[in-house]
Amino acid sequence: MDQKKNKKIYIETYGCQMNFSDSEIVASVLTKYGYVAAQSIQEADIIFVNTCSIRDHAEQRVKKRLHHFRSYKKRNPELIIGLLGCMAERIKTVLLEEEPLLDVVAGPDAYRDLPRLLEQVESGQRGVNTLLSMEETYADITPVRLGSNGVSAFISIMRGCENYCSYCVVPTTRGQERSRDAGSILSEATDLLKQGLHEVTLLGQNVNSYRWVDGGKDLSFAALLLQVAELDPRLRIRFATSHPKDISDELLNTIAANPNICRAIHLPVQSGSSRILDRMNRKYTREGYMERVEAIRRIIPGCAISTDIITGFCDETEEDHLETLSLMEWARFDYAFLFKYSERPMTLAADTMHDNVPEEVKDRRLTEVINLQQRLSYASNKRDLNRVFEVLIEGDSKRSADHFMGRTSQNKVVVFPKAGIDTGTKPGHCVQVRITSFTSATLLGEVV
Ligand code: SAH
Ligand code: SF4
Ligand code: F3S
């Protein structure tokens, strides 16, 4: 019998949604070769860590984790440990020197090669492949859904990024931007529908630049979104991430015309100061961003807008910071991911600018944006009080099995009691919920 049949793999994933989606591709590649998924890290013969390099903190966490795995390897010298993803791409040489326990190092475009790399390990060598590709989109690979709630799934529609925001490591770790064959995206969505899933999220670093040219047809992201939306009016569709410089009216009109495309747009602004945006190489100004927010509000009333912000970027003055705070107030973001600038080697900012905002100033500014966002999220939830929303049930509430948890089209979490609702109601069903109370993080309600 093939030895591999007994080998159990455990994949631990860090970083963005795309990395979670990639782990499902890794699982698919390996299960085809007879490996099986381990139910827990303890029973694994192979541990893969799929890593993120976006901030220094993300890399430090993984390094600690690898350190921890040394004791696992002492107990079981046969254990294979592999590092995947962006960190593997960025610092392979350092890692191979510093971490003698690493058997496999594979970058984001090398996952098809994992079976061969594992065979190399079996023959006593290390398996290393960090080549980036211009074509790889894993289009033909059906991901094995890991940790699925049976309701929603990710579909990766493009890879890489060529925007070269000056602070960002992604163009280096993920390589050239490439779109995935539209036909394969539609058939993956169709398969998910057949399996009974109710929501898909289309993923890419900048989905607005999706483009697929085939047989005289030129498909934009808006056109792709429409085709996915038309598969079934009951399928909910989300997407991330939109770059403010090219979120088009065509896209906004497509969302407006299709109720099953969710009313939630993630539009990272990064800074409210045009001077800093220019240094960040974001290719839009404060006013340009505001114009896009106005267009969203005009074309898709009731659409939630969330964002990402970096505080303390090179040369950011107090005035720049105040502009970020005032833009946040103006935009009334429903939700935001807030970060402190972390210099990344080999980026334009690291090469040509000074990371000159003192740590304590970065911290203070971050606290200020966090406090403001908490107030904005609270106000956003308050506006929902007494309103009725369609909620797609994802499962039990974390706190109580007497409550369901689900999401509105605006991507807000709603918790409501099961008591009194139709006994056949289960995850995957949509119910109408009136919001009766809230915190800054969650809406509470009851089915109407
Ligand atoms: N492609 C997406 C973002 C991907 S990274 C976009 O263009 O918006 C997710 C977020 O991490 C970014 O939006 C940014 O806010 C943050 N980020 C990226 N590089 C960073 C760095 N060097 N320091 C701090 N935050 C960073
Ligand atoms: Fe990074 Fe900018 Fe690309 Fe987003 S668009 S992944 S922030 S380079
Ligand atoms: Fe991190 Fe790579 Fe995603 S750096 S944010 S895992 S693309």
CSV table of N, CA, C and O in Angstrom, one decimal, residues 16-130:
chain,number,residue,atom,x,y,z
A,16,CYS,N,-4.2,36.8,5.3
A,16,CYS,CA,-5.5,37.3,4.7
A,16,CYS,C,-6.4,36.1,4.2
A,16,CYS,O,-5.9,35.0,4.2
A,17,GLN,N,-7.6,36.5,3.7
A,17,GLN,CA,-8.5,35.5,3.2
A,17,GLN,C,-7.9,34.7,2.1
A,17,GLN,O,-8.2,33.5,1.9
A,18,MET,N,-7.0,35.3,1.3
A,18,MET,CA,-6.4,34.6,0.1
A,18,MET,C,-5.5,33.5,0.6
A,18,MET,O,-5.4,32.5,0.0
A,19,ASN,N,-4.9,33.7,1.8
A,19,ASN,CA,-4.1,32.6,2.3
A,19,ASN,C,-4.9,31.5,2.8
A,19,ASN,O,-4.5,30.3,2.6
A,20,PHE,N,-6.1,31.8,3.4
A,20,PHE,CA,-7.0,30.7,3.8
A,20,PHE,C,-7.5,29.9,2.6
A,20,PHE,O,-7.6,28.7,2.6
A,21,SER,N,-7.8,30.7,1.5
A,21,SER,CA,-8.2,30.0,0.3
A,21,SER,C,-7.0,29.2,-0.3
A,21,SER,O,-7.3,28.1,-0.8
A,22,ASP,N,-5.8,29.7,-0.2
A,22,ASP,CA,-4.6,28.9,-0.7
A,22,ASP,C,-4.5,27.6,0.1
A,22,ASP,O,-4.1,26.6,-0.5
A,23,SER,N,-4.7,27.6,1.4
A,23,SER,CA,-4.6,26.4,2.2
A,23,SER,C,-5.5,25.3,1.7
A,23,SER,O,-5.2,24.1,1.7
A,24,GLU,N,-6.7,25.8,1.2
A,24,GLU,CA,-7.7,24.8,0.6
A,24,GLU,C,-7.1,24.2,-0.7
A,24,GLU,O,-7.4,23.1,-1.0
A,25,ILE,N,-6.4,25.0,-1.4
A,25,ILE,CA,-5.7,24.5,-2.6
A,25,ILE,C,-4.6,23.5,-2.3
A,25,ILE,O,-4.6,22.4,-2.9
A,26,VAL,N,-3.9,23.8,-1.3
A,26,VAL,CA,-2.8,22.9,-0.8
A,26,VAL,C,-3.4,21.6,-0.4
A,26,VAL,O,-3.0,20.5,-0.8
A,27,ALA,N,-4.5,21.6,0.4
A,27,ALA,CA,-5.2,20.4,0.9
A,27,ALA,C,-5.7,19.6,-0.3
A,27,ALA,O,-5.6,18.4,-0.4
A,28,SER,N,-6.2,20.3,-1.4
A,28,SER,CA,-6.7,19.6,-2.5
A,28,SER,C,-5.5,18.9,-3.3
A,28,SER,O,-5.6,17.7,-3.7
A,29,VAL,N,-4.4,19.6,-3.5
A,29,VAL,CA,-3.3,19.0,-4.2
A,29,VAL,C,-2.8,17.8,-3.5
A,29,VAL,O,-2.5,16.7,-4.1
A,30,LEU,N,-2.7,17.8,-2.2
A,30,LEU,CA,-2.2,16.7,-1.4
A,30,LEU,C,-3.1,15.5,-1.3
A,30,LEU,O,-2.7,14.4,-1.3
A,31,THR,N,-4.4,15.8,-1.1
A,31,THR,CA,-5.4,14.7,-1.0
A,31,THR,C,-5.4,13.9,-2.3
A,31,THR,O,-5.6,12.7,-2.3
A,32,LYS,N,-5.2,14.6,-3.4
A,32,LYS,CA,-5.1,13.9,-4.7
A,32,LYS,C,-4.0,12.8,-4.7
A,32,LYS,O,-4.1,11.8,-5.4
A,33,TYR,N,-2.9,13.1,-4.0
A,33,TYR,CA,-1.8,12.2,-3.9
A,33,TYR,C,-1.9,11.2,-2.8
A,33,TYR,O,-1.0,10.6,-2.4
A,34,GLY,N,-3.1,11.1,-2.1
A,34,GLY,CA,-3.3,10.1,-1.1
A,34,GLY,C,-3.0,10.6,0.3
A,34,GLY,O,-3.2,9.8,1.2
A,35,TYR,N,-2.6,11.8,0.5
A,35,TYR,CA,-2.5,12.3,1.9
A,35,TYR,C,-3.9,12.6,2.4
A,35,TYR,O,-4.8,12.8,1.7
A,36,VAL,N,-4.0,12.5,3.8
A,36,VAL,CA,-5.3,12.8,4.3
A,36,VAL,C,-5.2,14.0,5.4
A,36,VAL,O,-4.1,14.2,5.9
A,37,ALA,N,-6.3,14.6,5.6
A,37,ALA,CA,-6.3,15.7,6.5
A,37,ALA,C,-6.4,15.2,8.0
A,37,ALA,O,-7.1,14.4,8.3
A,38,ALA,N,-5.5,15.8,8.8
A,38,ALA,CA,-5.4,15.4,10.2
A,38,ALA,C,-6.6,16.2,10.9
A,38,ALA,O,-6.9,17.3,10.6
A,39,GLN,N,-7.2,15.6,11.9
A,39,GLN,CA,-8.2,16.2,12.7
A,39,GLN,C,-7.7,17.2,13.7
A,39,GLN,O,-8.3,18.1,14.1
A,40,SER,N,-6.4,16.9,14.1
A,40,SER,CA,-5.8,17.8,15.1
A,40,SER,C,-4.3,17.9,14.8
A,40,SER,O,-3.8,17.0,14.1
A,41,ILE,N,-3.6,18.9,15.3
A,41,ILE,CA,-2.2,19.0,15.1
A,41,ILE,C,-1.4,17.9,15.7
A,41,ILE,O,-0.4,17.5,15.2
A,42,GLN,N,-2.0,17.4,16.9
A,42,GLN,CA,-1.3,16.3,17.6
A,42,GLN,C,-1.1,15.0,16.7
A,42,GLN,O,-0.1,14.3,16.9
A,43,GLU,N,-2.1,14.7,15.9
A,43,GLU,CA,-2.1,13.5,15.2
A,43,GLU,C,-1.4,13.6,13.8
A,43,GLU,O,-1.3,12.7,13.0
A,44,ALA,N,-0.9,14.9,13.5
A,44,ALA,CA,-0.3,15.1,12.2
A,44,ALA,C,1.1,14.5,12.0
A,44,ALA,O,1.9,14.4,12.9
A,45,ASP,N,1.3,14.0,10.7
A,45,ASP,CA,2.6,13.5,10.3
A,45,ASP,C,3.3,14.7,9.6
A,45,ASP,O,4.6,14.7,9.5
A,46,ILE,N,2.5,15.6,9.1
A,46,ILE,CA,3.1,16.7,8.4
A,46,ILE,C,2.4,18.0,8.9
A,46,ILE,O,1.1,18.0,8.8
A,47,ILE,N,3.1,19.0,9.3
A,47,ILE,CA,2.5,20.2,9.7
A,47,ILE,C,3.0,21.3,8.7
A,47,ILE,O,4.2,21.5,8.5
A,48,PHE,N,2.0,21.9,8.0
A,48,PHE,CA,2.3,23.1,7.2
A,48,PHE,C,1.9,24.4,7.8
A,48,PHE,O,0.7,24.4,8.3
A,49,VAL,N,2.7,25.4,7.8
A,49,VAL,CA,2.3,26.7,8.3
A,49,VAL,C,2.3,27.6,7.1
A,49,VAL,O,3.3,27.9,6.5
A,50,ASN,N,1.0,28.1,6.8
A,50,ASN,CA,0.9,29.0,5.7
A,50,ASN,C,0.9,30.4,6.2
A,50,ASN,O,0.1,30.9,7.0
A,51,THR,N,2.0,31.1,5.8
A,51,THR,CA,2.4,32.4,6.5
A,51,THR,C,2.1,33.7,5.8
A,51,THR,O,1.9,33.7,4.6
A,52,CYS,N,2.2,34.8,6.6
A,52,CYS,CA,1.9,36.1,6.1
A,52,CYS,C,3.1,37.0,6.5
A,52,CYS,O,3.7,36.9,7.5
A,53,SER,N,3.4,37.9,5.6
A,53,SER,CA,4.6,38.8,5.8
A,53,SER,C,4.2,40.3,5.9
A,53,SER,O,5.0,41.2,5.9
A,54,ILE,N,2.9,40.6,6.0
A,54,ILE,CA,2.4,41.9,5.8
A,54,ILE,C,2.9,42.9,6.8
A,54,ILE,O,3.2,44.1,6.4
A,55,ARG,N,3.1,42.5,8.0
A,55,ARG,CA,3.7,43.3,9.1
A,55,ARG,C,4.7,42.5,9.8
A,55,ARG,O,4.6,41.3,9.8
A,56,ASP,N,5.7,43.2,10.4
A,56,ASP,CA,6.7,42.4,11.1
A,56,ASP,C,6.1,41.5,12.2
A,56,ASP,O,6.5,40.4,12.4
A,57,HIS,N,5.1,42.0,12.9
A,57,HIS,CA,4.4,41.3,13.9
A,57,HIS,C,3.9,39.9,13.4
A,57,HIS,O,4.0,38.9,14.1
A,58,ALA,N,3.4,39.9,12.2
A,58,ALA,CA,2.9,38.6,11.6
A,58,ALA,C,4.0,37.6,11.5
A,58,ALA,O,3.8,36.4,11.8
A,59,GLU,N,5.2,38.1,11.1
A,59,GLU,CA,6.3,37.2,10.9
A,59,GLU,C,6.9,36.7,12.3
A,59,GLU,O,7.2,35.5,12.4
A,60,GLN,N,6.9,37.6,13.2
A,60,GLN,CA,7.4,37.2,14.6
A,60,GLN,C,6.5,36.1,15.2
A,60,GLN,O,7.0,35.2,15.8
A,61,ARG,N,5.2,36.2,15.0
A,61,ARG,CA,4.3,35.2,15.5
A,61,ARG,C,4.6,33.8,14.9
A,61,ARG,O,4.6,32.8,15.6
A,62,VAL,N,4.9,33.8,13.6
A,62,VAL,CA,5.2,32.5,13.0
A,62,VAL,C,6.5,31.9,13.5
A,62,VAL,O,6.7,30.8,13.7
A,63,LYS,N,7.5,32.9,13.7
A,63,LYS,CA,8.8,32.4,14.1
A,63,LYS,C,8.6,31.7,15.5
A,63,LYS,O,9.3,30.7,15.8
A,64,LYS,N,7.8,32.4,16.4
A,64,LYS,CA,7.6,31.8,17.7
A,64,LYS,C,6.9,30.4,17.6
A,64,LYS,O,7.3,29.5,18.3
A,65,ARG,N,6.0,30.3,16.7
A,65,ARG,CA,5.3,29.1,16.4
A,65,ARG,C,6.3,28.0,16.0
A,65,ARG,O,6.2,26.9,16.5
A,66,LEU,N,7.2,28.3,15.1
A,66,LEU,CA,8.1,27.3,14.6
A,66,LEU,C,9.0,26.9,15.8
A,66,LEU,O,9.4,25.7,15.9
A,67,HIS,N,9.4,27.8,16.6
A,67,HIS,CA,10.2,27.5,17.8
A,67,HIS,C,9.5,26.5,18.7
A,67,HIS,O,10.1,25.5,19.1
A,68,HIS,N,8.2,26.7,18.8
A,68,HIS,CA,7.4,25.8,19.6
A,68,HIS,C,7.3,24.4,19.0
A,68,HIS,O,7.3,23.4,19.7
A,69,PHE,N,7.4,24.3,17.7
A,69,PHE,CA,7.3,23.0,17.0
A,69,PHE,C,8.6,22.2,17.2
A,69,PHE,O,8.6,21.0,17.0
A,70,ARG,N,9.7,22.8,17.7
A,70,ARG,CA,10.9,22.1,18.0
A,70,ARG,C,10.6,20.9,19.0
A,70,ARG,O,11.1,19.8,18.8
A,71,SER,N,9.7,21.2,20.0
A,71,SER,CA,9.5,20.2,21.0
A,71,SER,C,8.6,19.0,20.3
A,71,SER,O,8.8,17.9,20.7
A,72,TYR,N,7.8,19.4,19.3
A,72,TYR,CA,7.0,18.3,18.6
A,72,TYR,C,8.0,17.4,17.9
A,72,TYR,O,7.8,16.2,17.9
A,73,LYS,N,9.0,18.0,17.3
A,73,LYS,CA,9.9,17.3,16.5
A,73,LYS,C,10.8,16.4,17.4
A,73,LYS,O,11.2,15.3,17.0
A,74,LYS,N,11.1,16.9,18.6
A,74,LYS,CA,11.9,16.1,19.5
A,74,LYS,C,11.2,14.8,19.8
A,74,LYS,O,11.7,13.7,19.9
A,75,ARG,N,9.9,15.0,20.1
A,75,ARG,CA,9.0,13.8,20.5
A,75,ARG,C,8.9,12.9,19.3
A,75,ARG,O,8.8,11.7,19.4
A,76,ASN,N,8.8,13.5,18.1
A,76,ASN,CA,8.5,12.6,16.9
A,76,ASN,C,9.5,13.1,15.8
A,76,ASN,O,9.1,13.9,14.9
A,77,PRO,N,10.7,12.5,15.7
A,77,PRO,CA,11.7,12.9,14.7
A,77,PRO,C,11.2,12.7,13.3
A,77,PRO,O,11.7,13.3,12.3
A,78,GLU,N,10.2,11.9,13.1
A,78,GLU,CA,9.7,11.6,11.7
A,78,GLU,C,8.8,12.8,11.2
A,78,GLU,O,8.4,12.9,10.0
A,79,LEU,N,8.4,13.6,12.2
A,79,LEU,CA,7.4,14.7,11.8
A,79,LEU,C,8.0,15.6,10.8
A,79,LEU,O,9.2,16.0,10.9
A,80,ILE,N,7.2,15.9,9.7
A,80,ILE,CA,7.7,16.9,8.7
A,80,ILE,C,7.1,18.2,8.9
A,80,ILE,O,5.9,18.3,9.1
A,81,ILE,N,7.9,19.3,8.9
A,81,ILE,CA,7.4,20.6,9.1
A,81,ILE,C,7.7,21.5,7.8
A,81,ILE,O,8.8,21.5,7.4
A,82,GLY,N,6.7,22.1,7.3
A,82,GLY,CA,6.8,22.9,6.1
A,82,GLY,C,6.3,24.3,6.3
A,82,GLY,O,5.4,24.5,7.0
A,83,LEU,N,7.0,25.2,5.6
A,83,LEU,CA,6.6,26.6,5.7
A,83,LEU,C,6.1,27.0,4.3
A,83,LEU,O,6.8,26.9,3.3
A,84,LEU,N,4.8,27.6,4.2
A,84,LEU,CA,4.3,28.0,3.0
A,84,LEU,C,4.0,29.5,3.0
A,84,LEU,O,4.0,30.1,4.0
A,85,GLY,N,3.6,30.0,1.8
A,85,GLY,CA,3.1,31.3,1.8
A,85,GLY,C,4.1,32.4,1.6
A,85,GLY,O,5.2,32.3,1.2
A,86,CYS,N,3.6,33.6,2.1
A,86,CYS,CA,4.4,34.9,1.8
A,86,CYS,C,5.7,34.9,2.5
A,86,CYS,O,6.7,35.4,1.9
A,87,MET,N,5.8,34.4,3.7
A,87,MET,CA,7.1,34.4,4.4
A,87,MET,C,8.1,33.5,3.8
A,87,MET,O,9.3,33.8,3.7
A,88,ALA,N,7.6,32.4,3.3
A,88,ALA,CA,8.5,31.4,2.6
A,88,ALA,C,9.1,32.1,1.4
A,88,ALA,O,10.3,32.0,1.1
A,89,GLU,N,8.3,32.9,0.7
A,89,GLU,CA,8.7,33.6,-0.5
A,89,GLU,C,9.7,34.7,-0.1
A,89,GLU,O,10.7,34.8,-0.8
A,90,ARG,N,9.5,35.4,1.0
A,90,ARG,CA,10.3,36.6,1.3
A,90,ARG,C,11.6,36.2,1.9
A,90,ARG,O,12.6,36.8,1.6
A,91,ILE,N,11.6,35.3,2.8
A,91,ILE,CA,12.9,35.1,3.6
A,91,ILE,C,13.3,33.6,3.6
A,91,ILE,O,13.8,33.1,4.6
A,92,LYS,N,13.2,32.9,2.4
A,92,LYS,CA,13.5,31.5,2.4
A,92,LYS,C,15.0,31.2,2.9
A,92,LYS,O,15.2,30.3,3.7
A,93,THR,N,15.9,32.0,2.4
A,93,THR,CA,17.3,31.7,2.8
A,93,THR,C,17.6,31.8,4.3
A,93,THR,O,18.1,30.9,4.9
A,94,VAL,N,17.1,32.9,4.8
A,94,VAL,CA,17.2,33.1,6.3
A,94,VAL,C,16.6,32.0,7.0
A,94,VAL,O,17.1,31.4,8.0
A,95,LEU,N,15.4,31.6,6.6
A,95,LEU,CA,14.6,30.6,7.3
A,95,LEU,C,15.3,29.3,7.3
A,95,LEU,O,15.4,28.5,8.3
A,96,LEU,N,15.9,28.9,6.1
A,96,LEU,CA,16.5,27.6,6.0
A,96,LEU,C,17.8,27.6,6.9
A,96,LEU,O,18.1,26.6,7.4
A,97,GLU,N,18.4,28.7,7.0
A,97,GLU,CA,19.6,28.8,7.9
A,97,GLU,C,19.2,28.8,9.4
A,97,GLU,O,19.7,28.0,10.2
A,98,GLU,N,18.2,29.6,9.7
A,98,GLU,CA,17.8,29.8,11.1
A,98,GLU,C,17.0,28.6,11.7
A,98,GLU,O,17.0,28.4,12.9
A,99,GLU,N,16.3,27.9,10.8
A,99,GLU,CA,15.3,26.9,11.3
A,99,GLU,C,15.7,25.5,10.8
A,99,GLU,O,15.1,25.1,9.8
A,100,PRO,N,16.6,24.9,11.4
A,100,PRO,CA,17.0,23.6,10.9
A,100,PRO,C,15.8,22.6,10.9
A,100,PRO,O,15.9,21.6,10.2
A,101,LEU,N,14.8,22.9,11.6
A,101,LEU,CA,13.7,21.9,11.7
A,101,LEU,C,12.8,22.0,10.4
A,101,LEU,O,12.0,21.1,10.2
A,102,LEU,N,13.0,23.0,9.6
A,102,LEU,CA,12.1,23.1,8.4
A,102,LEU,C,12.5,22.1,7.3
A,102,LEU,O,13.7,22.1,6.9
A,103,ASP,N,11.6,21.3,6.9
A,103,ASP,CA,11.8,20.3,5.9
A,103,ASP,C,11.4,20.8,4.5
A,103,ASP,O,12.0,20.4,3.5
A,104,VAL,N,10.3,21.6,4.5
A,104,VAL,CA,9.8,22.1,3.2
A,104,VAL,C,9.6,23.6,3.3
A,104,VAL,O,9.2,24.1,4.3
A,105,VAL,N,10.0,24.3,2.2
A,105,VAL,CA,9.7,25.7,2.1
A,105,VAL,C,9.1,25.9,0.7
A,105,VAL,O,9.8,25.6,-0.3
A,106,ALA,N,7.9,26.4,0.6
A,106,ALA,CA,7.2,26.5,-0.7
A,106,ALA,C,6.5,27.8,-0.7
A,106,ALA,O,5.6,28.2,0.1
A,107,GLY,N,6.7,28.6,-1.8
A,107,GLY,CA,6.1,29.9,-2.0
A,107,GLY,C,4.7,29.7,-2.6
A,107,GLY,O,4.3,28.6,-3.0
A,108,PRO,N,3.9,30.9,-2.7
A,108,PRO,CA,2.5,30.8,-3.1
A,108,PRO,C,2.2,30.2,-4.5
A,108,PRO,O,1.1,29.8,-4.7
A,109,ASP,N,3.2,30.2,-5.4
A,109,ASP,CA,3.0,29.7,-6.7
A,109,ASP,C,3.5,28.3,-6.9
A,109,ASP,O,3.5,27.7,-8.0
A,110,ALA,N,4.0,27.6,-5.7
A,110,ALA,CA,4.6,26.3,-5.9
A,110,ALA,C,3.8,25.2,-5.3
A,110,ALA,O,4.4,24.1,-5.1
A,111,TYR,N,2.6,25.4,-5.0
A,111,TYR,CA,1.8,24.4,-4.3
A,111,TYR,C,1.6,23.1,-5.1
A,111,TYR,O,1.4,22.0,-4.5
A,112,ARG,N,1.6,23.2,-6.4
A,112,ARG,CA,1.4,22.0,-7.2
A,112,ARG,C,2.6,21.0,-7.1
A,112,ARG,O,2.5,19.8,-7.3
A,113,ASP,N,3.7,21.6,-6.6
A,113,ASP,CA,5.0,20.9,-6.5
A,113,ASP,C,5.1,20.2,-5.2
A,113,ASP,O,6.1,19.5,-4.9
A,114,LEU,N,4.2,20.4,-4.3
A,114,LEU,CA,4.3,19.9,-2.9
A,114,LEU,C,4.5,18.4,-2.8
A,114,LEU,O,5.4,17.9,-2.1
A,115,PRO,N,3.8,17.6,-3.6
A,115,PRO,CA,4.0,16.2,-3.5
A,115,PRO,C,5.5,15.8,-3.8
A,115,PRO,O,6.1,15.0,-3.2
A,116,ARG,N,6.1,16.5,-4.8
A,116,ARG,CA,7.5,16.2,-5.2
A,116,ARG,C,8.4,16.6,-4.1
A,116,ARG,O,9.3,15.9,-3.7
A,117,LEU,N,8.1,17.8,-3.5
A,117,LEU,CA,8.9,18.3,-2.4
A,117,LEU,C,8.9,17.4,-1.2
A,117,LEU,O,9.9,17.1,-0.6
A,118,LEU,N,7.7,16.8,-0.9
A,118,LEU,CA,7.6,15.9,0.2
A,118,LEU,C,8.4,14.6,-0.1
A,118,LEU,O,8.9,14.0,0.8
A,119,GLU,N,8.4,14.2,-1.4
A,119,GLU,CA,9.1,13.0,-1.8
A,119,GLU,C,10.6,13.2,-1.5
A,119,GLU,O,11.4,12.4,-1.1
A,120,GLN,N,11.1,14.5,-1.9
A,120,GLN,CA,12.5,14.8,-1.6
A,120,GLN,C,12.8,14.7,-0.1
A,120,GLN,O,13.9,14.2,0.2
A,121,VAL,N,11.9,15.1,0.7
A,121,VAL,CA,12.1,15.0,2.1
A,121,VAL,C,12.3,13.5,2.5
A,121,VAL,O,13.1,13.2,3.3
A,122,GLU,N,11.4,12.7,2.0
A,122,GLU,CA,11.5,11.3,2.3
A,122,GLU,C,12.8,10.7,1.9
A,122,GLU,O,13.3,9.8,2.5
A,123,SER,N,13.4,11.3,0.8
A,123,SER,CA,14.7,10.7,0.4
A,123,SER,C,15.9,11.5,1.1
A,123,SER,O,17.0,11.4,0.7
A,124,GLY,N,15.5,12.2,2.2
A,124,GLY,CA,16.6,12.8,3.1
A,124,GLY,C,17.0,14.2,2.7
A,124,GLY,O,17.9,14.7,3.3
A,125,GLN,N,16.4,14.8,1.7
A,125,GLN,CA,16.7,16.2,1.4
A,125,GLN,C,15.7,17.2,1.9
A,125,GLN,O,14.6,16.8,2.2
A,126,ARG,N,16.0,18.5,1.8
A,126,ARG,CA,14.9,19.5,2.1
A,126,ARG,C,14.2,19.8,0.7
A,126,ARG,O,14.8,19.7,-0.3
A,127,GLY,N,12.9,20.0,0.8
A,127,GLY,CA,12.2,20.4,-0.4
A,127,GLY,C,11.9,21.8,-0.5
A,127,GLY,O,11.2,22.4,0.4
A,128,VAL,N,12.5,22.5,-1.4
A,128,VAL,CA,12.4,24.0,-1.5
A,128,VAL,C,12.0,24.4,-2.9
A,128,VAL,O,12.6,24.0,-3.9
A,129,ASN,N,10.9,25.2,-3.0
A,129,ASN,CA,10.5,25.8,-4.3
A,129,ASN,C,9.8,27.1,-4.0
A,129,ASN,O,8.7,27.2,-3.4
A,130,THR,N,10.5,28.2,-4.4
A,130,THR,CA,9.8,29.5,-4.1
A,130,THR,C,9.8,30.3,-5.5
A,130,THR,O,9.8,31.5,-5.5
